[in-house]
Every structure is written in C-alpha cells, then in structure tokens.
Short mmCIF file of C-alpha atoms in Angstrom, two decimals:
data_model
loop_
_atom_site.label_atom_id
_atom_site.label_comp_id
_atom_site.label_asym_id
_atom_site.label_seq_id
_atom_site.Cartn_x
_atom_site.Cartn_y
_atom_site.Cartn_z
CA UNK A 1 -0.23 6.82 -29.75
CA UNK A 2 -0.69 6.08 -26.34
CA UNK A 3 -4.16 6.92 -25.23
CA UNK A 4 -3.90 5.90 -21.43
CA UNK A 5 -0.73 8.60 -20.81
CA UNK A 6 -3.65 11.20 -20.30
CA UNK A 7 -5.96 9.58 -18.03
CA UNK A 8 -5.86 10.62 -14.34
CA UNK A 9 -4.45 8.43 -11.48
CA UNK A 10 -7.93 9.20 -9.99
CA UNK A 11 -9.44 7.41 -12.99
CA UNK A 12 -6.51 4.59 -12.83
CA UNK A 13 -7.36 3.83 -9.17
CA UNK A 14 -10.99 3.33 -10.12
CA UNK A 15 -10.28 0.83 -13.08
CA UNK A 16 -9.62 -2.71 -10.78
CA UNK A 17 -13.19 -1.87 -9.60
CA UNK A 18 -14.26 -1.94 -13.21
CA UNK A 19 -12.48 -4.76 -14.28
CA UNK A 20 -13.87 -6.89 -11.31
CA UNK A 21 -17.47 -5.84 -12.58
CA UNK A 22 -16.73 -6.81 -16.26
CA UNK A 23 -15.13 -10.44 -14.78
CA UNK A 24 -18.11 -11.35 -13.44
CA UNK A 25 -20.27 -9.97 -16.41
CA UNK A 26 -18.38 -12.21 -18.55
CA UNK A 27 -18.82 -15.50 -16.06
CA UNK A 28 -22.45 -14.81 -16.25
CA UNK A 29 -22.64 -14.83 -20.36
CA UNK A 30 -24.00 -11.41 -20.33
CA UNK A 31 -22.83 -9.54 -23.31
CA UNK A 32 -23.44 -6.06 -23.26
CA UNK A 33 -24.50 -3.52 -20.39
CA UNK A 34 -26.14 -0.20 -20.31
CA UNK A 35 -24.15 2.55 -17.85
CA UNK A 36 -27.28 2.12 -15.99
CA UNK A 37 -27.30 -1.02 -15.28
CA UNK A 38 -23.83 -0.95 -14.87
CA UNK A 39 -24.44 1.77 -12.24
CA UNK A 40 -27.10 -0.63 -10.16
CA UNK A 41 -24.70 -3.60 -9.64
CA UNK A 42 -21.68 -1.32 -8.82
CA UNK A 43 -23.27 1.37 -6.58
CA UNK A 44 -22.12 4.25 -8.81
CA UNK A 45 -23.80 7.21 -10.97
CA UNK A 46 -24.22 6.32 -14.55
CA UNK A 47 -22.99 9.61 -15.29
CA UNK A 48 -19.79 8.78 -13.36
CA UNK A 49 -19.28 5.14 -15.04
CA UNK A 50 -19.72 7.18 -18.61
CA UNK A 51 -17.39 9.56 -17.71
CA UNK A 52 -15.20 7.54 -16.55
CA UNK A 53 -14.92 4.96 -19.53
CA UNK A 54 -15.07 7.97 -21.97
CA UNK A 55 -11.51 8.50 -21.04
CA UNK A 56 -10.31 5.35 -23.24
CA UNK A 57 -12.58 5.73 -26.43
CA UNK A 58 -15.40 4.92 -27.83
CA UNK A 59 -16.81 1.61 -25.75
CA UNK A 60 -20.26 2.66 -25.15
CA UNK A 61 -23.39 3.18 -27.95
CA UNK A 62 -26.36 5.17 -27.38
CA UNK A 63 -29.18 2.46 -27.50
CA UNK A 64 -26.42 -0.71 -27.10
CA UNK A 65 -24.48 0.14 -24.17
CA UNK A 66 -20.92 -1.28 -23.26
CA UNK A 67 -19.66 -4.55 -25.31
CA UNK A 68 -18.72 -6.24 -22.31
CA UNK A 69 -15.75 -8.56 -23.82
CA UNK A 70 -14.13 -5.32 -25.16
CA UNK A 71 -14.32 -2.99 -22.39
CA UNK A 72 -12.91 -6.12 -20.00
CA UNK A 73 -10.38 -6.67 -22.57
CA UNK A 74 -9.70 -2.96 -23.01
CA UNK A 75 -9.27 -2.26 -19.37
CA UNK A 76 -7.06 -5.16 -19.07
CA UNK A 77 -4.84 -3.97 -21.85
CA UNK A 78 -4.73 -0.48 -19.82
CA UNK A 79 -3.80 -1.73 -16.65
CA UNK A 80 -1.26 -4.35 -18.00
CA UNK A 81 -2.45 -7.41 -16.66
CA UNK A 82 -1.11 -8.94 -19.79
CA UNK A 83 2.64 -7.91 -18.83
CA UNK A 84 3.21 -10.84 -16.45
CA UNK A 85 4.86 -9.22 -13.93
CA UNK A 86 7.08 -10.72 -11.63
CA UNK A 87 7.20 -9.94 -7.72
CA UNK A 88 9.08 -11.29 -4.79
CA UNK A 89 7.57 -10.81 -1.30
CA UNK A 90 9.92 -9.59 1.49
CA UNK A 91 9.20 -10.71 4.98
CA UNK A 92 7.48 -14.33 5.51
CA UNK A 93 5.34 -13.26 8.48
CA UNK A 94 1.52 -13.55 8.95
CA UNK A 95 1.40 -11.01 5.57
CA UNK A 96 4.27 -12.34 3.88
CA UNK A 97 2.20 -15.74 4.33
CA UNK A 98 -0.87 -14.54 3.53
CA UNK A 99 0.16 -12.57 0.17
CA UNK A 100 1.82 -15.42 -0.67
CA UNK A 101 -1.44 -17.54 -1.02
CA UNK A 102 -3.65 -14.38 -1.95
CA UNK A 103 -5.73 -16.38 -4.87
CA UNK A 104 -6.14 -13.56 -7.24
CA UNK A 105 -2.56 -11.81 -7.68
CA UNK A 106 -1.96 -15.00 -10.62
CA UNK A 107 -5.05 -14.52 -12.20
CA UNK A 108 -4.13 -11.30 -13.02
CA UNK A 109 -0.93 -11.76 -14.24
CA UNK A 110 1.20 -11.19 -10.98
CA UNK A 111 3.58 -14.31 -10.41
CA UNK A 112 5.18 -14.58 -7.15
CA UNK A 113 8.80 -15.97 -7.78
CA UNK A 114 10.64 -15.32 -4.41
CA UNK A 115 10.24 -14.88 -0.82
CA UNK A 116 12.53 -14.01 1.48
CA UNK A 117 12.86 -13.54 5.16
CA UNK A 118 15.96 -13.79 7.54
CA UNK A 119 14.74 -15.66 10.44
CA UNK A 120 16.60 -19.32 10.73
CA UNK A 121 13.04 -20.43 11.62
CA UNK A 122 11.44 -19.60 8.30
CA UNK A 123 14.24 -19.99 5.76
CA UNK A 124 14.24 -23.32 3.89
CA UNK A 125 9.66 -23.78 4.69
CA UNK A 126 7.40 -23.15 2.68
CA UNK A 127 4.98 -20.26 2.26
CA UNK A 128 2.67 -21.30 -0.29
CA UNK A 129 0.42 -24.09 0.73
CA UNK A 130 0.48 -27.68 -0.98
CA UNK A 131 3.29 -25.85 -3.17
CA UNK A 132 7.01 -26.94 -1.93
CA UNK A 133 8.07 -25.74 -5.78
CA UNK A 134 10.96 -22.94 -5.02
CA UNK A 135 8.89 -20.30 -5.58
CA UNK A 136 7.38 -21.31 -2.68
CA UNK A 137 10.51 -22.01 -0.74
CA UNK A 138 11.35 -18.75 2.01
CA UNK A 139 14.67 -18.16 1.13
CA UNK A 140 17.53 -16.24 3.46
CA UNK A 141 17.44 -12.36 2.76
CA UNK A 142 21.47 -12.20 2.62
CA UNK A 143 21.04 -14.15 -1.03
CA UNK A 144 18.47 -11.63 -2.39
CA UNK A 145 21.06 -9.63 -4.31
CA UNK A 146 22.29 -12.83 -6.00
CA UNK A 147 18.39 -13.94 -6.95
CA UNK A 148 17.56 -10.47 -8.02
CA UNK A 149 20.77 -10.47 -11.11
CA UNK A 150 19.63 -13.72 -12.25
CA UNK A 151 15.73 -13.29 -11.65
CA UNK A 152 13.59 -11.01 -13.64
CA UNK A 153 11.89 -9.20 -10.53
CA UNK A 154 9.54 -6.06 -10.95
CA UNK A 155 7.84 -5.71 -7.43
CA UNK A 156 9.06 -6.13 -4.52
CA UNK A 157 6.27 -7.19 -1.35
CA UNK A 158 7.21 -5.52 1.64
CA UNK A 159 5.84 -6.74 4.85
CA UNK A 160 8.52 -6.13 7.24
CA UNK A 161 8.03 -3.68 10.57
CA UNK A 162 7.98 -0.50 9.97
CA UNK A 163 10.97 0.16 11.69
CA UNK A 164 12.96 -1.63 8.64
CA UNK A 165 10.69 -0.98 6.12
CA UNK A 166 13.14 2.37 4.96
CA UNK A 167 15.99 0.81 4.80
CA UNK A 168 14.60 -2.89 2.97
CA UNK A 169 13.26 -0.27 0.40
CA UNK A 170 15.95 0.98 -0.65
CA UNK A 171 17.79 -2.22 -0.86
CA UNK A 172 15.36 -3.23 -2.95
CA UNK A 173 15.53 -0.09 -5.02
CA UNK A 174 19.67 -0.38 -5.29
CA UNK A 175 19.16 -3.73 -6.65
CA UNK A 176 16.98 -2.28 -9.89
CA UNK A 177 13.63 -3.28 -8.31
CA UNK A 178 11.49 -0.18 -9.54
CA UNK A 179 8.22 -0.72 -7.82
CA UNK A 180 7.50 -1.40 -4.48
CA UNK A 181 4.47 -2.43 -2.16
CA UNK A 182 4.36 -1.12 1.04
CA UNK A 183 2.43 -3.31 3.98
CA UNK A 184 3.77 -1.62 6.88
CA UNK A 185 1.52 1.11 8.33
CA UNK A 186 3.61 4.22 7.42
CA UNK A 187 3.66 6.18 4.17
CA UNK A 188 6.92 5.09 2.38
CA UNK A 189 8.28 7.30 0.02
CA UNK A 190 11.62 7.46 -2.06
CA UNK A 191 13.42 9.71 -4.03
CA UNK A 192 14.20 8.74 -7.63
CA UNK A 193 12.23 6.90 -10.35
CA UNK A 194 10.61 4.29 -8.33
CA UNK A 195 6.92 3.59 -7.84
CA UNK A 196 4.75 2.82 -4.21
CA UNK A 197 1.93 1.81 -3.74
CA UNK A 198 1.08 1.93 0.32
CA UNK A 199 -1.72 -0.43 1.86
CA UNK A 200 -3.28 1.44 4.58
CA UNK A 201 -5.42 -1.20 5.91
CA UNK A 202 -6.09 1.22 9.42
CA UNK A 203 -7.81 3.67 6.84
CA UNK A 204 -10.28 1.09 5.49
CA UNK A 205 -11.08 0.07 8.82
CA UNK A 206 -11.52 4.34 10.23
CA UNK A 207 -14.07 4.48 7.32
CA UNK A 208 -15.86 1.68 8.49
CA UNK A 209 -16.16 2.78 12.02
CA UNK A 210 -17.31 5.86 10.79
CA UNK A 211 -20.17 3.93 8.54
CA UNK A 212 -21.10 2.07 11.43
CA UNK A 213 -20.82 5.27 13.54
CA UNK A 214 -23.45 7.04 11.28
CA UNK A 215 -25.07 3.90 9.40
CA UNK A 216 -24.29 5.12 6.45
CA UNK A 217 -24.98 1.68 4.53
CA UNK A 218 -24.17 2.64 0.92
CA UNK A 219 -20.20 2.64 0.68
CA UNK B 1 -26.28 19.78 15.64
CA UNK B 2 -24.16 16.60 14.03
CA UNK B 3 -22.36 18.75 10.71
CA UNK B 4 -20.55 15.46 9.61
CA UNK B 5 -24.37 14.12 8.36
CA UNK B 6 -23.19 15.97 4.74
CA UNK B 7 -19.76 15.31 4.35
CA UNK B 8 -19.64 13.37 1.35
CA UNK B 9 -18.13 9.49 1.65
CA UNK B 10 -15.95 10.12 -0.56
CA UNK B 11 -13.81 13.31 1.41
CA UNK B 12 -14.57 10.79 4.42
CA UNK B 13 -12.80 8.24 2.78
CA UNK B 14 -9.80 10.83 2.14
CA UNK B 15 -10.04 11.43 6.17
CA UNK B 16 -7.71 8.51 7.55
CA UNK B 17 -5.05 9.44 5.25
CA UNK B 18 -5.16 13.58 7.22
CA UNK B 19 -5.39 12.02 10.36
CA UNK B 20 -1.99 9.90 9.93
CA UNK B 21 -0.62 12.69 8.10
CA UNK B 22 -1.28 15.56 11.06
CA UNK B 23 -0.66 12.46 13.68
CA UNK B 24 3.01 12.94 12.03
CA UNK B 25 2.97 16.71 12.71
CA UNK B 26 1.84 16.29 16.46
CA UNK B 27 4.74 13.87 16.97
CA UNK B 28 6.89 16.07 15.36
CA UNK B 29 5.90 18.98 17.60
CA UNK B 30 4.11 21.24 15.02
CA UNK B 31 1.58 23.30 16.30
CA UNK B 32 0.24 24.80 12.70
CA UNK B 33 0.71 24.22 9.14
CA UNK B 34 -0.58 25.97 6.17
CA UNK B 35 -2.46 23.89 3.35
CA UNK B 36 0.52 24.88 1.09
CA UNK B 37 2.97 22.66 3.39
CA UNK B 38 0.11 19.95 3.77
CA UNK B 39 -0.18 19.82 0.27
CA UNK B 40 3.82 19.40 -0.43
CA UNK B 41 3.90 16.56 2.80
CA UNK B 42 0.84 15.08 1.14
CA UNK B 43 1.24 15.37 -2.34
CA UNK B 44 -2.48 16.70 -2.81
CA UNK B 45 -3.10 19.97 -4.42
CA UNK B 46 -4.00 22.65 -1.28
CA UNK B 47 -7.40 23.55 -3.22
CA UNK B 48 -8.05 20.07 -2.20
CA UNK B 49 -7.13 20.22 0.89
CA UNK B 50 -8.80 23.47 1.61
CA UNK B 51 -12.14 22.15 -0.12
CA UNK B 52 -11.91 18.58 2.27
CA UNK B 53 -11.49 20.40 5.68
CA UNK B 54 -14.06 23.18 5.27
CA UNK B 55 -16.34 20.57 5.40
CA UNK B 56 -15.63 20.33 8.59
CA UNK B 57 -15.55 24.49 9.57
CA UNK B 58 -13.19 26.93 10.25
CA UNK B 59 -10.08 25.08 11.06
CA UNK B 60 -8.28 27.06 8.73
CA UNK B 61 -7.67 30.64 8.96
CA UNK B 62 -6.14 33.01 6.38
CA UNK B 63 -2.33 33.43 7.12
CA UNK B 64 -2.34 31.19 10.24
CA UNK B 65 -3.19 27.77 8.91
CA UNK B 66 -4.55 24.55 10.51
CA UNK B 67 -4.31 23.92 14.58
CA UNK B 68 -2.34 20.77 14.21
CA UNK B 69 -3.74 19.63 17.67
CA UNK B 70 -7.24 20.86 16.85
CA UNK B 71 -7.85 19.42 13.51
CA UNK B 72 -6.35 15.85 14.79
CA UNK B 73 -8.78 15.75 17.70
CA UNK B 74 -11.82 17.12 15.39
CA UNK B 75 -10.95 14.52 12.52
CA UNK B 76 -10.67 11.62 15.45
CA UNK B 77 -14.05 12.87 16.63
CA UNK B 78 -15.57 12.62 13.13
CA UNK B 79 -14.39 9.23 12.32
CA UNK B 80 -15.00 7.94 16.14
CA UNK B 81 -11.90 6.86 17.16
CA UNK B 82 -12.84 7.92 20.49
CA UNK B 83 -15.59 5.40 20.15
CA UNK B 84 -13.64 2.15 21.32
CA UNK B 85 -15.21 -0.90 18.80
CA UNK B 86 -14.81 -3.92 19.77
CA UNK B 87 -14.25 -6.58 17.12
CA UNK B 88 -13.75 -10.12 16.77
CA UNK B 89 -11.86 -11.76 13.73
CA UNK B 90 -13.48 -15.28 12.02
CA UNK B 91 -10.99 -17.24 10.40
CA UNK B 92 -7.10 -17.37 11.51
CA UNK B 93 -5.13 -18.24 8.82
CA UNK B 94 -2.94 -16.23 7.61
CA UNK B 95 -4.95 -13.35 6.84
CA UNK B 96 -6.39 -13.56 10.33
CA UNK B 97 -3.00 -13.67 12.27
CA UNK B 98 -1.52 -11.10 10.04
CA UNK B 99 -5.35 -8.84 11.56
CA UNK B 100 -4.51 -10.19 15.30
CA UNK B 101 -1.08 -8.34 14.97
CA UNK B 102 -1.46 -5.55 12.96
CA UNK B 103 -0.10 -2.94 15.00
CA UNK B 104 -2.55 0.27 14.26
CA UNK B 105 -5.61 -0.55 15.46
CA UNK B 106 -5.53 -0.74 18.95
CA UNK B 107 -4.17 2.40 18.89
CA UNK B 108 -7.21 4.00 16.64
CA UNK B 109 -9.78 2.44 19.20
CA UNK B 110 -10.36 -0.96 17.42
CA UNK B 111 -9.57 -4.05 19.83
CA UNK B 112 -10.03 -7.33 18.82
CA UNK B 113 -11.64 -9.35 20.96
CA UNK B 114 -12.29 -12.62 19.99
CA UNK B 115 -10.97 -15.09 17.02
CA UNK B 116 -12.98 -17.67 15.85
CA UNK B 117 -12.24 -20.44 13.18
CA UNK B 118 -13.29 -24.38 12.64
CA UNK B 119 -10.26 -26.01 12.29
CA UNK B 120 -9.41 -28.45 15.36
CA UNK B 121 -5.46 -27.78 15.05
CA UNK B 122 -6.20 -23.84 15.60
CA UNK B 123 -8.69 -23.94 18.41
CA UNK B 124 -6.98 -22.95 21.86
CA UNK B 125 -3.91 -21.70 20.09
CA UNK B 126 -2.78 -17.98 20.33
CA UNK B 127 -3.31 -16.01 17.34
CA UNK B 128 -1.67 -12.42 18.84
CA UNK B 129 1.97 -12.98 19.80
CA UNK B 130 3.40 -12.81 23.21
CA UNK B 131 -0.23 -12.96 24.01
CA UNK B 132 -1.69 -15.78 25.85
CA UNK B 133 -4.59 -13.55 26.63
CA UNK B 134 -8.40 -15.08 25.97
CA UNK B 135 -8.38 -11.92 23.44
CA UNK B 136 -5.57 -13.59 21.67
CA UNK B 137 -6.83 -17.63 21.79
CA UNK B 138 -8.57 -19.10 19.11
CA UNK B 139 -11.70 -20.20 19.71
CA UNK B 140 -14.21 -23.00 18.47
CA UNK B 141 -16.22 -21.19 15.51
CA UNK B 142 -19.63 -23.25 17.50
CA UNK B 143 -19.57 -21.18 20.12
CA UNK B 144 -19.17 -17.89 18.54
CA UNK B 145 -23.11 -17.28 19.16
CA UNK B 146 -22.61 -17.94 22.87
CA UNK B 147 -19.68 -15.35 23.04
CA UNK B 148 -21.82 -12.61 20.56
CA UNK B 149 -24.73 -13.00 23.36
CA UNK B 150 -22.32 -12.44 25.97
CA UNK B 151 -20.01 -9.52 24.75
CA UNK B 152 -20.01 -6.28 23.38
CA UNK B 153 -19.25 -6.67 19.51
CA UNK B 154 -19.60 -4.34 16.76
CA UNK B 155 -17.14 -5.47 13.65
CA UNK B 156 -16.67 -8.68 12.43
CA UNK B 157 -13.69 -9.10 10.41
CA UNK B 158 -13.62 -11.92 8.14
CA UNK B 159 -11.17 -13.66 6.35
CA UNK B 160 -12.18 -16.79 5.88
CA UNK B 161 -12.52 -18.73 2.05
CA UNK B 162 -14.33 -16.81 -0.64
CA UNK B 163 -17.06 -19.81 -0.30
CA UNK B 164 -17.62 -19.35 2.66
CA UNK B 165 -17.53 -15.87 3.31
CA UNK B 166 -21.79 -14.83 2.55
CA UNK B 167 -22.66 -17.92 4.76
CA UNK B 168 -20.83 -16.34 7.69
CA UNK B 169 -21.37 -12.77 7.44
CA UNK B 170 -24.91 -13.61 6.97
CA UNK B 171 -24.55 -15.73 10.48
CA UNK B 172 -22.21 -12.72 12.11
CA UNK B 173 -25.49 -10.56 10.56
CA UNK B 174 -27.75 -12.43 12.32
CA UNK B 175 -25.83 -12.35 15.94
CA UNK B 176 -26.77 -8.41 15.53
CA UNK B 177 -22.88 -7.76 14.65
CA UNK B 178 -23.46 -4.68 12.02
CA UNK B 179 -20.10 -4.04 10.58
CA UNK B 180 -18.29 -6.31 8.37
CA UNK B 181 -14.89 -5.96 7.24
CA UNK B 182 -14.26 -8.40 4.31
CA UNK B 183 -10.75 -9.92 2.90
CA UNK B 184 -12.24 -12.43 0.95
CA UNK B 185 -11.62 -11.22 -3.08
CA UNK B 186 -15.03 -10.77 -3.82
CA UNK B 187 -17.45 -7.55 -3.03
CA UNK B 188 -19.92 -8.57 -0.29
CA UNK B 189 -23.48 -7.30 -0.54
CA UNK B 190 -26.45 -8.08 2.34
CA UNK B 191 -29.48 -6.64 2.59
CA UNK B 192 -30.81 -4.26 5.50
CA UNK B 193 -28.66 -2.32 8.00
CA UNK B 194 -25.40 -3.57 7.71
CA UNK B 195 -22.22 -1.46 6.93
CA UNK B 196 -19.80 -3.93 4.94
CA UNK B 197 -15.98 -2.28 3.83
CA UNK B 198 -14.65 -4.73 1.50
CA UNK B 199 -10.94 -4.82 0.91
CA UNK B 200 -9.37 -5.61 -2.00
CA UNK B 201 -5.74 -5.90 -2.23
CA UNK B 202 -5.31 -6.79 -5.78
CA UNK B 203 -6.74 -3.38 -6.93
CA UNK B 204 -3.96 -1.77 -5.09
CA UNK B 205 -1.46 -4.61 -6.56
CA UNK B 206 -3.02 -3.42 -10.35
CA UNK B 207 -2.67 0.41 -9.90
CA UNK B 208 0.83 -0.56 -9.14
CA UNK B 209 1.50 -2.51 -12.31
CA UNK B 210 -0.19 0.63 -14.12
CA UNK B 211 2.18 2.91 -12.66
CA UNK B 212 5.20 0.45 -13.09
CA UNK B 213 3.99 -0.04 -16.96
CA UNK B 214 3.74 3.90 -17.18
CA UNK B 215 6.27 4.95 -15.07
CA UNK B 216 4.14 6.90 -12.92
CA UNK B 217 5.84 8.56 -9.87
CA UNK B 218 3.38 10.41 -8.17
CA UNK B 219 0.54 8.19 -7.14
#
C-alpha cells in the first residue's frame, strides 16, 4: 500500500523544506531531533512540523524525537529523488543558462540531458560551464522530436517568452513529455494528463516588498 | 488604521498569485466575478477564497461578487506595488542576467538599478538587453558602497556563489539595504531588521517529480 496517495499537495509542497533541514542535520552528525528543536532552526510551530510528518507514519517518539537518517531517507523515498529523472531544458537564454548550471537539481536526482534553443547563435555552445560533454551541448529545437524517441526525457524546462511558451508546451506534451516546468511569468495550464509546475518568481519578490513594507522579519 | 497588520503571512503569501489572477480579468474586461468562477479560474476551493479576501473587508458581496477593479487596486495597495523599490542585483552571471531581464517587475514597481559583480570581463558590460543604460551596465563590485551612499536602494538581490553569499548580504546589510532576495541554494538567516525571501528552485523542481511519480494533475 501506498501511504503517500493520501497526503495533501499542501503537505507535498512543504516536504523540499523538510528535506533541506534533515540534509544539513545529517552533514552536522546530529542524529536525532525533537519537533522543537526542529521548529527553532526552521521557523515553524512544533505542532505544525508533528502534524505534518504524522502524515507518513510513525517517525517521531515521545521522549526521542525524529531519527534523523530515517525521516531524510523517508522523505526522499516520498518525493522520489531516488527515480533519476531525466529533464531537457528548452530555451538557452539567461534561464536556460542558469538552470543549466543550477548546482542542486543533480544532487537530487534530476539529470539534465538536453538543451535546446533555435537561435544559430546558441546552437552547437555550450551551456554548462567547464562541461563541453553533449549534455551540455545547445542543440537546434527542429531535432527535439528525434532526441525525445531515442532519449528517456521526463521534464521538460521551459524558459522561452511567454508569448511561445503555449505552443512549446504542447509540443513538448505531443512528444510524450508528461511534466513540464514553466519559467515564463504566466500560469500555463493544459488539458490532459500532464503535470506543471509554474515558477512565479514576481510573487516571491511582491511578498518581499510587502515584508519590507511592514518589517515583518520572520518569513 | 493599517488592517493588513493581522493578515497572516501565509494568506499574504497566497496574495501575488490573486493579483495576477484578477490582473487577467481587468485585461479581459471583467468588471465582477463571483468566488465560485475565481475558484474554477484558480483552482482553489471558493471557501478559500472567501476566507483570504475577508481579511481584507467587504470586497465581496452576496450575489454580486468581487469589484474586479477594486480588489486589484486594494491587493496592489496591500502588497505596495504602488511603492516603487528600487533594487540593485550583485552578481551577473547567469542568474543575474536572467533578474536584469525578467520582464514582470518593472511593471509591479521593482526597478533595478544597479548590477554589481567582481569579475574584470563583466564590469562595463550591459547586463539588460537593448539597454546601454547605467541601470543596465555592470559595475565594479568596489564601488558598490559609493553607489549605496549615493542612491536610493531598498532590495538587494543576490545571486552570487553559495560561499559567498552571507559575506555579501552581510556587506549589502551593512550599507543599510534591508531586503534581501536570495538565489543562492541555501536558506539565509541574519540577525536584526532585515527581511530576507529566499528562493529555492529545486523545491519547486521536487514537487514536480512528486506529482510526475504520482500522477498528480491538480497542483
């Protein structure tokens, strides 16, 4: 049985934070954690964190707290940063570039295998610094449909403008991609059974403005 | 009387997302909407909905709606887009460039004003195309205290090296710059009265495998 099919996307979208915690607990030796001290480093209740990790069984003891090499573990598992997932990046500008060096996507299990772009500029450079490997290598959008049959490719990186963002999508979508991440500043949605993610970076920056605005120091 | 001192931050982190939403619905030429439609544009549950915006008063009333035009202006006014930041960016690599030239923010109020990084083959270039504006040049990171002294600046966005990046917000800290907006994979913490929004793209990146492992549609 499946444990995870009944935890909320509200709980999902919390996890990464989690798992970032636990990383770092591990790097520093420390083997167990109380919700409580849990709650000081991340800025959260206690009563949230045990909720929260409730939802996946049995991690925490009264009196022993959170076995920190499970729950990291655990959380992986959940999250499937074991599946090595595969991901090609559409659109070698400023973002393409800098997704394309992003240090932390491999670490987690995300391997960028393609990147594509169709300016005559960019095709046949590099995107990935001190890496001239082909993964590396920006490659001309009109061969995508050939590198996608012969490529195992599960996300496609999508940091074109807006204005072809729609129609790159479902390209991407007619060539079996089924999960999509969505740079450009517009809420991209599809019919059908494909997933999207959409990176609002404007909204992060609002919320700061209104922190500043207010001072409202704790995030 | 300020009434947004007890909104919660988390329904003001939910803001940005309304605002694009009922910027849609003002471009679109709709003058009210009830939380029902919301709710199916959205894909939030109208008790939500309803719950979030009476924070904020009456905008709604029973069998008329929301004011598109009304709750737009009221949400701007609550997140202070009407405030005009100025911000400079420090580092322009990738990351940086991609920031120069996103298109959203000048339009929410945010300008960049300044780029800063160290390296001698990026100082005096243009970081914002078809901009040869001294907004859009890069300049020398040693004279960013000089320029801070001289010029309004209230966000410093950095996206410089992990390594690096607590050595230079606490220098952008101590040029009285009080906003920080972070890139660097790693959750920044300073002491005293400084907002800091840290972004994290690889959280978004791992809800996305979750949902591609799962098959989750609605996000």
């Amino acid at each position: 049985m499946d444990k995870t099919k009944k935890v909320s996307i509200t709980v999902i979208r919390r996890l990464p934070r989690y798992y970032r915690y636990l990383s770092d607990l591990k790097r520093e030796g420390i083997e167990r954690i109380s919700s409580d001290d849990l709650s000081v480093r991340m800025g959260v209740t206690a009563s949230q964190i045990r909720q929260d990790l409730n939802n996946f069984g049995g991690f925490g003891q009264q009196g022993y707290g959170y076995n920190v090499i499970m729950l990291h573990s655990e959380i992986a598992r959940i999250l499937g940063l074991n599946k090595n997932f595969k991901a090609i990046i559409i659109g070698a500008g400023n973002m393409g570039h800098a997704l394309a060096n992003y240090p932390n996507f491999s670490e987690r299990g995300y391997e960028i295998v393609g990147i594509f772009d169709n300016s005559k500029d960019l095709i046949g450079t590099f995107a990935k610094e001190h890496d001239t490997s082909k993964s590396s290598e920006i490659r001309d959008i009109a061969k995508i449909k050939e590198f996608v049959s012969k490529n195992q490719v599960d996300i496609a990186m999508l940091t074109v403008p807006s204005l072809y963002t729609k129609d790159i999508a479902e390209m991407a979508v007619s060539l079996g991609i089924k999960a999509l991440w969505n740079f450009s500043p517009m809420d991209l949605k599809l019919p059908g059974d494909v997933v999207i993610e959409n990176v609002h970076l404007s909204d992060s920056l609002m919320v700061l403005g209104y922190r500043l605005k207010t001072l409202e120091i704790e995030g």
